[in-house]
Amino acid sequence: MENEMTETAKLNQPAVPNKDQVGLKLLRISGATHLFLFLPSDTISDVTKHVFDNWPEEWTEDTVEEHGVLRLIYQGRFLHGKATLGALKIPSGKTTIMHLVSRATVPEPNAQEQQEKEKGQDSGCRLCCTIL
């Protein structure tokens, strides 16, 4: 009986990524985490779909209705669906922590910078000098 419990405990433990896999430890707002394994060729859309389809039992408080609202945040930026983990330079053979949030839309890249540029152009000169 003890061996069976040990084997069951091993099966429920998160896997460790091998050199060809990307380990993503996803962190929810509640503080709950779970480790998932992916390939560098997987897109962010692949990741969110897989997470939705394999929703961890311990995330019972954080359920979502569809995978389309799941968003990943890495290094302070929302990741867009078509980007691959390899293109984002997420290291293989290691575990990387990302935030997983539920949000219907994602801000466009550099949207804030574009708004600042537009404000700067509309207001005219920011640095002015007077020649006497």
CSV table of N, CA, C and O in Angstrom, one decimal:
chain,number,residue,atom,x,y,z
A,1,MET,N,0.8,-1.2,0.0
A,1,MET,CA,0.0,0.0,0.0
A,1,MET,C,0.9,1.3,0.0
A,1,MET,O,0.6,2.2,-0.7
A,2,GLU,N,1.9,1.2,0.8
A,2,GLU,CA,2.8,2.4,0.9
A,2,GLU,C,3.5,2.7,-0.5
A,2,GLU,O,3.6,3.8,-0.9
A,3,ASN,N,3.9,1.6,-1.3
A,3,ASN,CA,4.4,1.8,-2.6
A,3,ASN,C,3.4,2.4,-3.5
A,3,ASN,O,3.8,3.3,-4.4
A,4,GLU,N,2.2,2.0,-3.4
A,4,GLU,CA,1.1,2.6,-4.3
A,4,GLU,C,1.0,4.1,-4.0
A,4,GLU,O,0.8,4.9,-5.0
A,5,MET,N,1.0,4.5,-2.8
A,5,MET,CA,0.8,5.9,-2.4
A,5,MET,C,2.0,6.7,-2.9
A,5,MET,O,1.9,7.8,-3.4
A,6,THR,N,3.2,6.1,-2.8
A,6,THR,CA,4.4,6.8,-3.3
A,6,THR,C,4.3,7.0,-4.8
A,6,THR,O,4.6,8.1,-5.3
A,7,GLU,N,3.9,6.0,-5.5
A,7,GLU,CA,3.8,6.1,-7.0
A,7,GLU,C,2.7,7.1,-7.4
A,7,GLU,O,3.0,7.9,-8.3
A,8,THR,N,1.6,7.1,-6.7
A,8,THR,CA,0.6,8.1,-6.9
A,8,THR,C,1.1,9.5,-6.6
A,8,THR,O,0.9,10.5,-7.4
A,9,ALA,N,1.8,9.7,-5.6
A,9,ALA,CA,2.4,11.0,-5.2
A,9,ALA,C,3.3,11.5,-6.3
A,9,ALA,O,3.3,12.6,-6.7
A,10,LYS,N,4.1,10.5,-6.8
A,10,LYS,CA,5.1,10.9,-7.9
A,10,LYS,C,4.3,11.3,-9.2
A,10,LYS,O,4.7,12.3,-9.8
A,11,LEU,N,3.2,10.7,-9.5
A,11,LEU,CA,2.5,11.0,-10.7
A,11,LEU,C,1.9,12.4,-10.6
A,11,LEU,O,1.7,13.1,-11.6
A,12,ASN,N,1.5,12.8,-9.4
A,12,ASN,CA,0.9,14.1,-9.2
A,12,ASN,C,1.9,15.3,-9.0
A,12,ASN,O,1.5,16.4,-9.0
A,13,GLN,N,3.1,14.9,-9.0
A,13,GLN,CA,4.2,16.0,-8.8
A,13,GLN,C,4.4,16.6,-10.2
A,13,GLN,O,4.4,15.9,-11.2
A,14,PRO,N,4.7,17.9,-10.2
A,14,PRO,CA,5.0,18.5,-11.5
A,14,PRO,C,6.3,18.0,-12.1
A,14,PRO,O,7.2,17.6,-11.4
A,15,ALA,N,6.3,17.9,-13.4
A,15,ALA,CA,7.5,17.4,-14.1
A,15,ALA,C,8.5,18.5,-14.2
A,15,ALA,O,8.3,19.6,-14.1
A,16,VAL,N,9.7,18.0,-14.5
A,16,VAL,CA,10.8,19.0,-14.7
A,16,VAL,C,11.1,19.0,-16.2
A,16,VAL,O,11.2,17.9,-16.8
A,17,PRO,N,11.3,20.2,-16.8
A,17,PRO,CA,11.5,20.2,-18.2
A,17,PRO,C,12.9,19.6,-18.6
A,17,PRO,O,13.9,19.7,-17.9
A,18,ASN,N,12.9,18.8,-19.7
A,18,ASN,CA,14.1,18.3,-20.2
A,18,ASN,C,14.7,19.4,-21.1
A,18,ASN,O,14.1,20.5,-21.3
A,19,LYS,N,15.9,19.1,-21.7
A,19,LYS,CA,16.6,20.2,-22.5
A,19,LYS,C,15.8,20.7,-23.7
A,19,LYS,O,16.1,21.8,-24.2
A,20,ASP,N,14.9,19.9,-24.2
A,20,ASP,CA,14.1,20.3,-25.3
A,20,ASP,C,12.7,20.9,-25.0
A,20,ASP,O,11.9,21.2,-25.9
A,21,GLN,N,12.4,21.0,-23.7
A,21,GLN,CA,11.1,21.5,-23.3
A,21,GLN,C,11.2,22.9,-22.6
A,21,GLN,O,12.3,23.2,-22.0
A,22,VAL,N,10.2,23.6,-22.6
A,22,VAL,CA,10.1,24.9,-21.9
A,22,VAL,C,9.1,24.7,-20.7
A,22,VAL,O,8.0,24.3,-20.9
A,23,GLY,N,9.6,24.9,-19.5
A,23,GLY,CA,8.7,24.8,-18.3
A,23,GLY,C,8.1,26.1,-18.0
A,23,GLY,O,8.9,27.1,-17.9
A,24,LEU,N,6.8,26.2,-18.0
A,24,LEU,CA,6.2,27.4,-17.6
A,24,LEU,C,5.4,27.2,-16.3
A,24,LEU,O,4.5,26.4,-16.2
A,25,LYS,N,5.9,27.9,-15.3
A,25,LYS,CA,5.2,27.9,-14.0
A,25,LYS,C,4.2,29.1,-14.0
A,25,LYS,O,4.7,30.3,-14.0
A,26,LEU,N,3.0,28.8,-14.1
A,26,LEU,CA,2.0,29.9,-14.3
A,26,LEU,C,1.4,30.3,-12.9
A,26,LEU,O,1.0,29.4,-12.1
A,27,LEU,N,1.4,31.6,-12.7
A,27,LEU,CA,1.0,32.2,-11.4
A,27,LEU,C,-0.3,32.9,-11.6
A,27,LEU,O,-0.4,33.8,-12.5
A,28,ARG,N,-1.3,32.5,-10.9
A,28,ARG,CA,-2.6,33.2,-10.9
A,28,ARG,C,-2.7,34.3,-9.9
A,28,ARG,O,-1.8,34.4,-9.0
A,29,ILE,N,-3.6,35.2,-10.1
A,29,ILE,CA,-3.8,36.4,-9.1
A,29,ILE,C,-4.0,35.9,-7.7
A,29,ILE,O,-3.5,36.5,-6.8
A,30,SER,N,-4.6,34.8,-7.5
A,30,SER,CA,-4.9,34.2,-6.2
A,30,SER,C,-3.6,33.7,-5.5
A,30,SER,O,-3.6,33.4,-4.4
A,31,GLY,N,-2.5,33.6,-6.3
A,31,GLY,CA,-1.2,33.1,-5.8
A,31,GLY,C,-1.0,31.6,-6.1
A,31,GLY,O,0.1,31.1,-5.9
A,32,ALA,N,-2.0,30.9,-6.6
A,32,ALA,CA,-1.9,29.5,-7.0
A,32,ALA,C,-1.0,29.4,-8.2
A,32,ALA,O,-1.0,30.2,-9.1
A,33,THR,N,-0.2,28.4,-8.2
A,33,THR,CA,0.8,28.1,-9.4
A,33,THR,C,0.6,26.7,-9.9
A,33,THR,O,0.1,25.8,-9.2
A,34,HIS,N,1.1,26.5,-11.1
A,34,HIS,CA,1.1,25.1,-11.7
A,34,HIS,C,2.1,25.1,-12.8
A,34,HIS,O,2.3,26.1,-13.5
A,35,LEU,N,2.9,24.0,-12.9
A,35,LEU,CA,3.9,23.9,-13.9
A,35,LEU,C,3.4,23.1,-15.1
A,35,LEU,O,2.8,22.1,-14.9
A,36,PHE,N,3.6,23.7,-16.3
A,36,PHE,CA,3.2,23.1,-17.5
A,36,PHE,C,4.5,23.0,-18.4
A,36,PHE,O,5.4,23.8,-18.3
A,37,LEU,N,4.5,21.9,-19.3
A,37,LEU,CA,5.7,21.8,-20.2
A,37,LEU,C,5.2,22.0,-21.6
A,37,LEU,O,4.2,21.5,-22.0
A,38,PHE,N,6.1,22.7,-22.4
A,38,PHE,CA,5.8,23.0,-23.8
A,38,PHE,C,7.0,22.9,-24.6
A,38,PHE,O,8.1,22.7,-24.1
A,39,LEU,N,6.8,23.0,-25.9
A,39,LEU,CA,8.0,23.0,-26.8
A,39,LEU,C,8.2,24.5,-27.2
A,39,LEU,O,7.3,25.3,-27.2
A,40,PRO,N,9.5,24.8,-27.6
A,40,PRO,CA,9.8,26.2,-28.0
A,40,PRO,C,8.9,26.6,-29.3
A,40,PRO,O,8.7,27.8,-29.4
A,41,SER,N,8.5,25.7,-30.1
A,41,SER,CA,7.6,26.0,-31.2
A,41,SER,C,6.2,26.3,-30.9
A,41,SER,O,5.4,26.7,-31.8
A,42,ASP,N,5.8,26.0,-29.7
A,42,ASP,CA,4.4,26.3,-29.3
A,42,ASP,C,4.1,27.8,-29.2
A,42,ASP,O,5.0,28.6,-28.7
A,43,THR,N,3.0,28.2,-29.7
A,43,THR,CA,2.6,29.6,-29.6
A,43,THR,C,1.9,29.9,-28.3
A,43,THR,O,1.5,29.0,-27.6
A,44,ILE,N,1.8,31.2,-28.0
A,44,ILE,CA,1.0,31.6,-26.8
A,44,ILE,C,-0.4,31.1,-26.9
A,44,ILE,O,-0.9,30.7,-25.8
A,45,SER,N,-1.0,31.1,-28.0
A,45,SER,CA,-2.4,30.6,-28.2
A,45,SER,C,-2.4,29.1,-27.8
A,45,SER,O,-3.3,28.6,-27.2
A,46,ASP,N,-1.4,28.4,-28.3
A,46,ASP,CA,-1.3,26.9,-27.9
A,46,ASP,C,-1.2,26.8,-26.4
A,46,ASP,O,-1.8,25.9,-25.8
A,47,VAL,N,-0.4,27.6,-25.8
A,47,VAL,CA,-0.2,27.5,-24.3
A,47,VAL,C,-1.6,27.8,-23.6
A,47,VAL,O,-2.0,27.0,-22.8
A,48,THR,N,-2.3,28.9,-24.0
A,48,THR,CA,-3.5,29.2,-23.3
A,48,THR,C,-4.6,28.1,-23.5
A,48,THR,O,-5.4,27.7,-22.6
A,49,LYS,N,-4.6,27.6,-24.7
A,49,LYS,CA,-5.6,26.5,-25.0
A,49,LYS,C,-5.3,25.2,-24.2
A,49,LYS,O,-6.2,24.6,-23.6
A,50,HIS,N,-4.0,24.9,-24.1
A,50,HIS,CA,-3.6,23.7,-23.4
A,50,HIS,C,-3.9,23.9,-21.9
A,50,HIS,O,-4.4,23.0,-21.2
A,51,VAL,N,-3.6,25.1,-21.3
A,51,VAL,CA,-3.9,25.3,-19.9
A,51,VAL,C,-5.4,25.2,-19.7
A,51,VAL,O,-5.9,24.6,-18.7
A,52,PHE,N,-6.2,25.8,-20.6
A,52,PHE,CA,-7.7,25.7,-20.4
A,52,PHE,C,-8.2,24.3,-20.5
A,52,PHE,O,-9.0,23.8,-19.6
A,53,ASP,N,-7.6,23.5,-21.4
A,53,ASP,CA,-8.0,22.1,-21.6
A,53,ASP,C,-7.5,21.2,-20.4
A,53,ASP,O,-8.1,20.1,-20.2
A,54,ASN,N,-6.5,21.6,-19.7
A,54,ASN,CA,-5.9,20.8,-18.7
A,54,ASN,C,-5.9,21.7,-17.4
A,54,ASN,O,-4.9,21.7,-16.7
A,55,TRP,N,-7.0,22.3,-17.1
A,55,TRP,CA,-7.1,23.2,-15.9
A,55,TRP,C,-6.8,22.5,-14.6
A,55,TRP,O,-7.4,21.4,-14.4
A,56,PRO,N,-5.8,22.9,-13.9
A,56,PRO,CA,-5.4,22.2,-12.6
A,56,PRO,C,-6.6,22.1,-11.6
A,56,PRO,O,-7.3,23.1,-11.4
A,57,GLU,N,-6.7,21.0,-11.0
A,57,GLU,CA,-7.7,20.8,-10.0
A,57,GLU,C,-7.6,21.8,-8.8
A,57,GLU,O,-8.6,22.2,-8.3
A,58,GLU,N,-6.4,22.2,-8.5
A,58,GLU,CA,-6.2,23.1,-7.4
A,58,GLU,C,-6.6,24.6,-7.7
A,58,GLU,O,-6.6,25.4,-6.8
A,59,TRP,N,-7.0,24.8,-8.9
A,59,TRP,CA,-7.4,26.2,-9.3
A,59,TRP,C,-8.9,26.3,-9.4
A,59,TRP,O,-9.5,27.0,-10.2
A,60,THR,N,-9.6,25.6,-8.5
A,60,THR,CA,-11.1,25.6,-8.5
A,60,THR,C,-11.7,27.0,-8.4
A,60,THR,O,-12.7,27.2,-8.9
A,61,GLU,N,-11.1,27.8,-7.6
A,61,GLU,CA,-11.6,29.2,-7.4
A,61,GLU,C,-11.4,30.1,-8.6
A,61,GLU,O,-12.1,31.1,-8.8
A,62,ASP,N,-10.5,29.7,-9.5
A,62,ASP,CA,-10.1,30.6,-10.6
A,62,ASP,C,-10.6,30.1,-12.0
A,62,ASP,O,-9.9,30.3,-13.0
A,63,THR,N,-11.7,29.4,-12.1
A,63,THR,CA,-12.1,28.8,-13.3
A,63,THR,C,-12.5,29.9,-14.3
A,63,THR,O,-13.0,31.0,-13.9
A,64,VAL,N,-12.4,29.6,-15.6
A,64,VAL,CA,-12.8,30.5,-16.7
A,64,VAL,C,-13.7,29.8,-17.6
A,64,VAL,O,-13.7,28.6,-17.7
A,65,GLU,N,-14.5,30.5,-18.4
A,65,GLU,CA,-15.5,29.9,-19.3
A,65,GLU,C,-14.9,29.5,-20.6
A,65,GLU,O,-15.4,28.6,-21.3
A,66,GLU,N,-13.8,30.2,-21.1
A,66,GLU,CA,-13.3,29.9,-22.4
A,66,GLU,C,-11.8,30.2,-22.4
A,66,GLU,O,-11.3,31.1,-21.7
A,67,HIS,N,-11.0,29.6,-23.3
A,67,HIS,CA,-9.6,29.8,-23.3
A,67,HIS,C,-9.2,31.2,-23.9
A,67,HIS,O,-8.2,31.7,-23.6
A,68,GLY,N,-10.1,31.8,-24.6
A,68,GLY,CA,-9.9,33.1,-25.3
A,68,GLY,C,-9.7,34.2,-24.3
A,68,GLY,O,-9.2,35.3,-24.8
A,69,VAL,N,-10.0,34.1,-23.1
A,69,VAL,CA,-9.8,35.2,-22.1
A,69,VAL,C,-8.5,35.0,-21.3
A,69,VAL,O,-8.2,35.9,-20.6
A,70,LEU,N,-7.9,33.9,-21.5
A,70,LEU,CA,-6.6,33.7,-20.8
A,70,LEU,C,-5.5,34.5,-21.4
A,70,LEU,O,-5.3,34.4,-22.6
A,71,ARG,N,-4.7,35.2,-20.6
A,71,ARG,CA,-3.6,36.1,-21.1
A,71,ARG,C,-2.4,35.8,-20.3
A,71,ARG,O,-2.5,35.6,-19.1
A,72,LEU,N,-1.2,35.7,-20.9
A,72,LEU,CA,0.0,35.5,-20.3
A,72,LEU,C,0.8,36.9,-20.2
A,72,LEU,O,0.8,37.6,-21.2
A,73,ILE,N,1.4,37.1,-19.0
A,73,ILE,CA,2.2,38.3,-18.8
A,73,ILE,C,3.6,37.8,-18.5
A,73,ILE,O,3.8,37.0,-17.6
A,74,TYR,N,4.6,38.3,-19.3
A,74,TYR,CA,6.0,38.0,-19.1
A,74,TYR,C,6.8,39.2,-19.1
A,74,TYR,O,6.7,40.0,-20.0
A,75,GLN,N,7.6,39.4,-18.1
A,75,GLN,CA,8.4,40.6,-17.9
A,75,GLN,C,7.6,41.9,-18.1
A,75,GLN,O,8.0,42.8,-18.8
A,76,GLY,N,6.4,41.9,-17.5
A,76,GLY,CA,5.6,43.1,-17.5
A,76,GLY,C,4.8,43.4,-18.8
A,76,GLY,O,4.2,44.4,-18.9
A,77,ARG,N,4.9,42.4,-19.7
A,77,ARG,CA,4.2,42.7,-21.0
A,77,ARG,C,3.2,41.5,-21.3
A,77,ARG,O,3.5,40.4,-21.0
A,78,PHE,N,2.1,41.9,-21.9
A,78,PHE,CA,1.1,40.9,-22.3
A,78,PHE,C,1.7,40.2,-23.6
A,78,PHE,O,2.2,40.9,-24.5
A,79,LEU,N,1.6,38.9,-23.6
A,79,LEU,CA,2.1,38.2,-24.8
A,79,LEU,C,1.0,38.0,-25.8
A,79,LEU,O,-0.1,37.6,-25.4
A,80,HIS,N,1.3,38.1,-27.0
A,80,HIS,CA,0.3,38.0,-28.1
A,80,HIS,C,0.3,36.6,-28.6
A,80,HIS,O,1.3,35.9,-28.7
A,81,GLY,N,-0.9,36.1,-29.1
A,81,GLY,CA,-1.1,34.7,-29.4
A,81,GLY,C,-0.2,34.1,-30.4
A,81,GLY,O,0.0,32.9,-30.4
A,82,LYS,N,0.2,34.8,-31.5
A,82,LYS,CA,1.0,34.1,-32.5
A,82,LYS,C,2.5,34.0,-32.2
A,82,LYS,O,3.2,33.3,-32.9
A,83,ALA,N,3.0,34.6,-31.2
A,83,ALA,CA,4.4,34.5,-30.8
A,83,ALA,C,4.7,33.1,-30.3
A,83,ALA,O,3.9,32.6,-29.5
A,84,THR,N,5.8,32.6,-30.7
A,84,THR,CA,6.2,31.3,-30.1
A,84,THR,C,7.1,31.5,-28.9
A,84,THR,O,7.7,32.5,-28.7
A,85,LEU,N,7.2,30.5,-28.1
A,85,LEU,CA,8.0,30.6,-26.9
A,85,LEU,C,9.5,30.7,-27.3
A,85,LEU,O,10.2,31.5,-26.7
A,86,GLY,N,9.9,30.1,-28.4
A,86,GLY,CA,11.3,30.2,-28.9
A,86,GLY,C,11.5,31.6,-29.3
A,86,GLY,O,12.6,32.2,-29.1
A,87,ALA,N,10.6,32.2,-30.1
A,87,ALA,CA,10.8,33.6,-30.6
A,87,ALA,C,10.9,34.6,-29.4
A,87,ALA,O,11.6,35.6,-29.5
A,88,LEU,N,10.2,34.3,-28.3
A,88,LEU,CA,10.3,35.1,-27.1
A,88,LEU,C,11.5,34.9,-26.3
A,88,LEU,O,11.7,35.5,-25.3
A,89,LYS,N,12.3,33.9,-26.8
A,89,LYS,CA,13.6,33.6,-26.1
A,89,LYS,C,13.3,33.1,-24.7
A,89,LYS,O,14.1,33.3,-23.8
A,90,ILE,N,12.3,32.3,-24.5
A,90,ILE,CA,12.0,31.6,-23.2
A,90,ILE,C,12.9,30.4,-23.2
A,90,ILE,O,12.9,29.6,-24.2
A,91,PRO,N,13.8,30.3,-22.2
A,91,PRO,CA,14.8,29.2,-22.3
A,91,PRO,C,14.3,27.8,-22.2
A,91,PRO,O,13.4,27.6,-21.4
A,92,SER,N,14.8,26.9,-23.0
A,92,SER,CA,14.5,25.5,-22.9
A,92,SER,C,15.3,24.9,-21.8
A,92,SER,O,16.4,25.3,-21.4
A,93,GLY,N,14.7,23.8,-21.2
A,93,GLY,CA,15.4,23.1,-20.2
A,93,GLY,C,15.3,23.8,-18.8
A,93,GLY,O,15.9,23.3,-17.8
A,94,LYS,N,14.6,24.9,-18.7
A,94,LYS,CA,14.5,25.6,-17.5
A,94,LYS,C,13.0,25.9,-17.2
A,94,LYS,O,12.2,25.8,-18.2
A,95,THR,N,12.7,26.4,-16.0
A,95,THR,CA,11.3,26.8,-15.7
A,95,THR,C,11.3,28.3,-15.6
A,95,THR,O,12.1,28.9,-15.0
A,96,THR,N,10.3,28.9,-16.3
A,96,THR,CA,10.1,30.3,-16.3
A,96,THR,C,8.7,30.6,-15.7
A,96,THR,O,7.8,29.9,-16.0
A,97,ILE,N,8.7,31.6,-14.9
A,97,ILE,CA,7.4,32.0,-14.3
A,97,ILE,C,6.8,33.1,-15.1
A,97,ILE,O,7.4,34.1,-15.5
A,98,MET,N,5.5,32.9,-15.3
A,98,MET,CA,4.6,33.9,-16.0
A,98,MET,C,3.3,34.0,-15.3
A,98,MET,O,2.9,33.1,-14.6
A,99,HIS,N,2.7,35.2,-15.4
A,99,HIS,CA,1.4,35.4,-14.8
A,99,HIS,C,0.4,35.0,-15.8
A,99,HIS,O,0.5,35.3,-17.0
A,100,LEU,N,-0.7,34.4,-15.3
A,100,LEU,CA,-1.8,34.0,-16.1
A,100,LEU,C,-3.0,34.7,-15.6
A,100,LEU,O,-3.4,34.6,-14.4
A,101,VAL,N,-3.6,35.6,-16.4
A,101,VAL,CA,-4.8,36.4,-16.0
A,101,VAL,C,-5.9,36.1,-17.0
A,101,VAL,O,-5.8,35.7,-18.1
A,102,SER,N,-7.1,36.5,-16.5
A,102,SER,CA,-8.3,36.4,-17.4
A,102,SER,C,-8.6,37.9,-17.8
A,102,SER,O,-8.9,38.7,-16.9
A,103,ARG,N,-8.6,38.1,-19.1
A,103,ARG,CA,-8.9,39.4,-19.6
A,103,ARG,C,-9.4,39.3,-21.0
A,103,ARG,O,-8.8,38.6,-21.8
A,104,ALA,N,-10.5,40.0,-21.3
A,104,ALA,CA,-11.1,39.9,-22.6
A,104,ALA,C,-10.2,40.4,-23.8
A,104,ALA,O,-10.1,39.9,-24.8
A,105,THR,N,-9.5,41.5,-23.5
A,105,THR,CA,-8.7,42.1,-24.6
A,105,THR,C,-7.3,42.4,-24.0
A,105,THR,O,-7.1,42.4,-22.8
A,106,VAL,N,-6.4,42.5,-25.0
A,106,VAL,CA,-5.0,42.8,-24.6
A,106,VAL,C,-4.6,44.1,-25.3
A,106,VAL,O,-4.9,44.3,-26.4
A,107,PRO,N,-3.9,45.0,-24.6
A,107,PRO,CA,-3.4,46.2,-25.2
A,107,PRO,C,-2.5,45.9,-26.3
A,107,PRO,O,-1.7,45.0,-26.3
A,108,GLU,N,-2.6,46.7,-27.4
A,108,GLU,CA,-1.7,46.5,-28.5
A,108,GLU,C,-0.3,46.9,-28.1
A,108,GLU,O,-0.1,47.8,-27.2
A,109,PRO,N,0.8,46.3,-28.7
A,109,PRO,CA,2.1,46.6,-28.3
A,109,PRO,C,2.4,48.1,-28.6
A,109,PRO,O,2.0,48.6,-29.6
A,110,ASN,N,3.1,48.7,-27.7
A,110,ASN,CA,3.5,50.1,-27.8
A,110,ASN,C,2.3,51.1,-27.9
A,110,ASN,O,2.5,52.2,-28.4
A,111,ALA,N,1.1,50.7,-27.5
A,111,ALA,CA,-0.1,51.6,-27.6
A,111,ALA,C,0.2,52.8,-26.8
A,111,ALA,O,-0.2,53.9,-27.2
A,112,GLN,N,0.8,52.7,-25.6
A,112,GLN,CA,1.0,53.8,-24.7
A,112,GLN,C,2.0,54.8,-25.4
A,112,GLN,O,1.8,56.0,-25.4
A,113,GLU,N,3.1,54.3,-26.0
A,113,GLU,CA,4.1,55.1,-26.7
A,113,GLU,C,3.4,55.9,-27.8
A,113,GLU,O,3.7,57.1,-28.0
A,114,GLN,N,2.5,55.2,-28.6
A,114,GLN,CA,1.8,55.9,-29.7
A,114,GLN,C,1.0,57.0,-29.2
A,114,GLN,O,1.0,58.1,-29.7
A,115,GLN,N,0.3,56.8,-28.1
A,115,GLN,CA,-0.6,57.8,-27.5
A,115,GLN,C,0.3,59.0,-27.0
A,115,GLN,O,-0.1,60.2,-27.2
A,116,GLU,N,1.4,58.8,-26.4
A,116,GLU,CA,2.3,59.9,-26.0
A,116,GLU,C,2.8,60.7,-27.2
A,116,GLU,O,2.9,61.9,-27.1
A,117,LYS,N,3.2,60.0,-28.3
A,117,LYS,CA,3.6,60.7,-29.5
A,117,LYS,C,2.5,61.5,-30.0
A,117,LYS,O,2.8,62.7,-30.4
A,118,GLU,N,1.3,61.0,-30.1
A,118,GLU,CA,0.2,61.8,-30.6
A,118,GLU,C,-0.1,63.0,-29.8
A,118,GLU,O,-0.4,64.1,-30.3
A,119,LYS,N,0.0,62.9,-28.5
A,119,LYS,CA,-0.2,64.0,-27.6
A,119,LYS,C,0.9,65.0,-27.8
A,119,LYS,O,0.6,66.2,-27.8
A,120,GLY,N,2.1,64.6,-28.0
A,120,GLY,CA,3.2,65.5,-28.2
A,120,GLY,C,3.1,66.3,-29.5
A,120,GLY,O,3.4,67.5,-29.5
A,121,GLN,N,2.6,65.6,-30.5
A,121,GLN,CA,2.4,66.3,-31.8
A,121,GLN,C,1.3,67.3,-31.8
A,121,GLN,O,1.4,68.4,-32.3
A,122,ASP,N,0.2,67.0,-31.0
A,122,ASP,CA,-0.9,67.9,-31.0
A,122,ASP,C,-0.7,69.1,-30.2
A,122,ASP,O,-1.2,70.2,-30.4
A,123,SER,N,0.2,69.0,-29.2
A,123,SER,CA,0.4,70.2,-28.3
A,123,SER,C,1.5,71.1,-28.8
A,123,SER,O,1.8,72.1,-28.1
A,124,GLY,N,2.1,70.8,-29.9
A,124,GLY,CA,3.1,71.7,-30.5
A,124,GLY,C,4.4,71.5,-29.8
A,124,GLY,O,4.8,70.4,-29.3
A,125,CYS,N,5.2,72.5,-29.8
A,125,CYS,CA,6.6,72.5,-29.2
A,125,CYS,C,6.6,72.3,-27.7
A,125,CYS,O,5.9,72.9,-27.0
A,126,ARG,N,7.4,71.3,-27.3
A,126,ARG,CA,7.5,71.1,-25.8
A,126,ARG,C,8.7,71.9,-25.3
A,126,ARG,O,8.6,72.3,-24.1
A,127,LEU,N,9.7,72.1,-26.0
A,127,LEU,CA,10.9,72.9,-25.6
A,127,LEU,C,11.0,74.1,-26.5
A,127,LEU,O,11.2,74.0,-27.7
A,128,CYS,N,10.7,75.2,-25.9
A,128,CYS,CA,10.7,76.5,-26.7
A,128,CYS,C,11.8,77.4,-26.1
A,128,CYS,O,12.0,77.4,-24.9
A,129,CYS,N,12.3,78.2,-26.9
A,129,CYS,CA,13.2,79.2,-26.4
A,129,CYS,C,12.9,80.5,-27.1
A,129,CYS,O,12.3,80.6,-28.2
A,130,THR,N,13.2,81.6,-26.4
A,130,THR,CA,13.0,82.9,-27.0
A,130,THR,C,14.3,83.6,-27.3
A,130,THR,O,15.2,83.6,-26.4
A,131,ILE,N,14.4,84.1,-28.5
A,131,ILE,CA,15.7,84.8,-28.8
A,131,ILE,C,15.4,86.3,-28.8
A,131,ILE,O,14.4,86.8,-29.4
A,132,LEU,N,16.1,87.0,-28.0
A,132,LEU,CA,15.9,88.5,-27.9
A,132,LEU,C,16.9,89.2,-28.8
A,132,LEU,O,18.0,89.0,-29.0
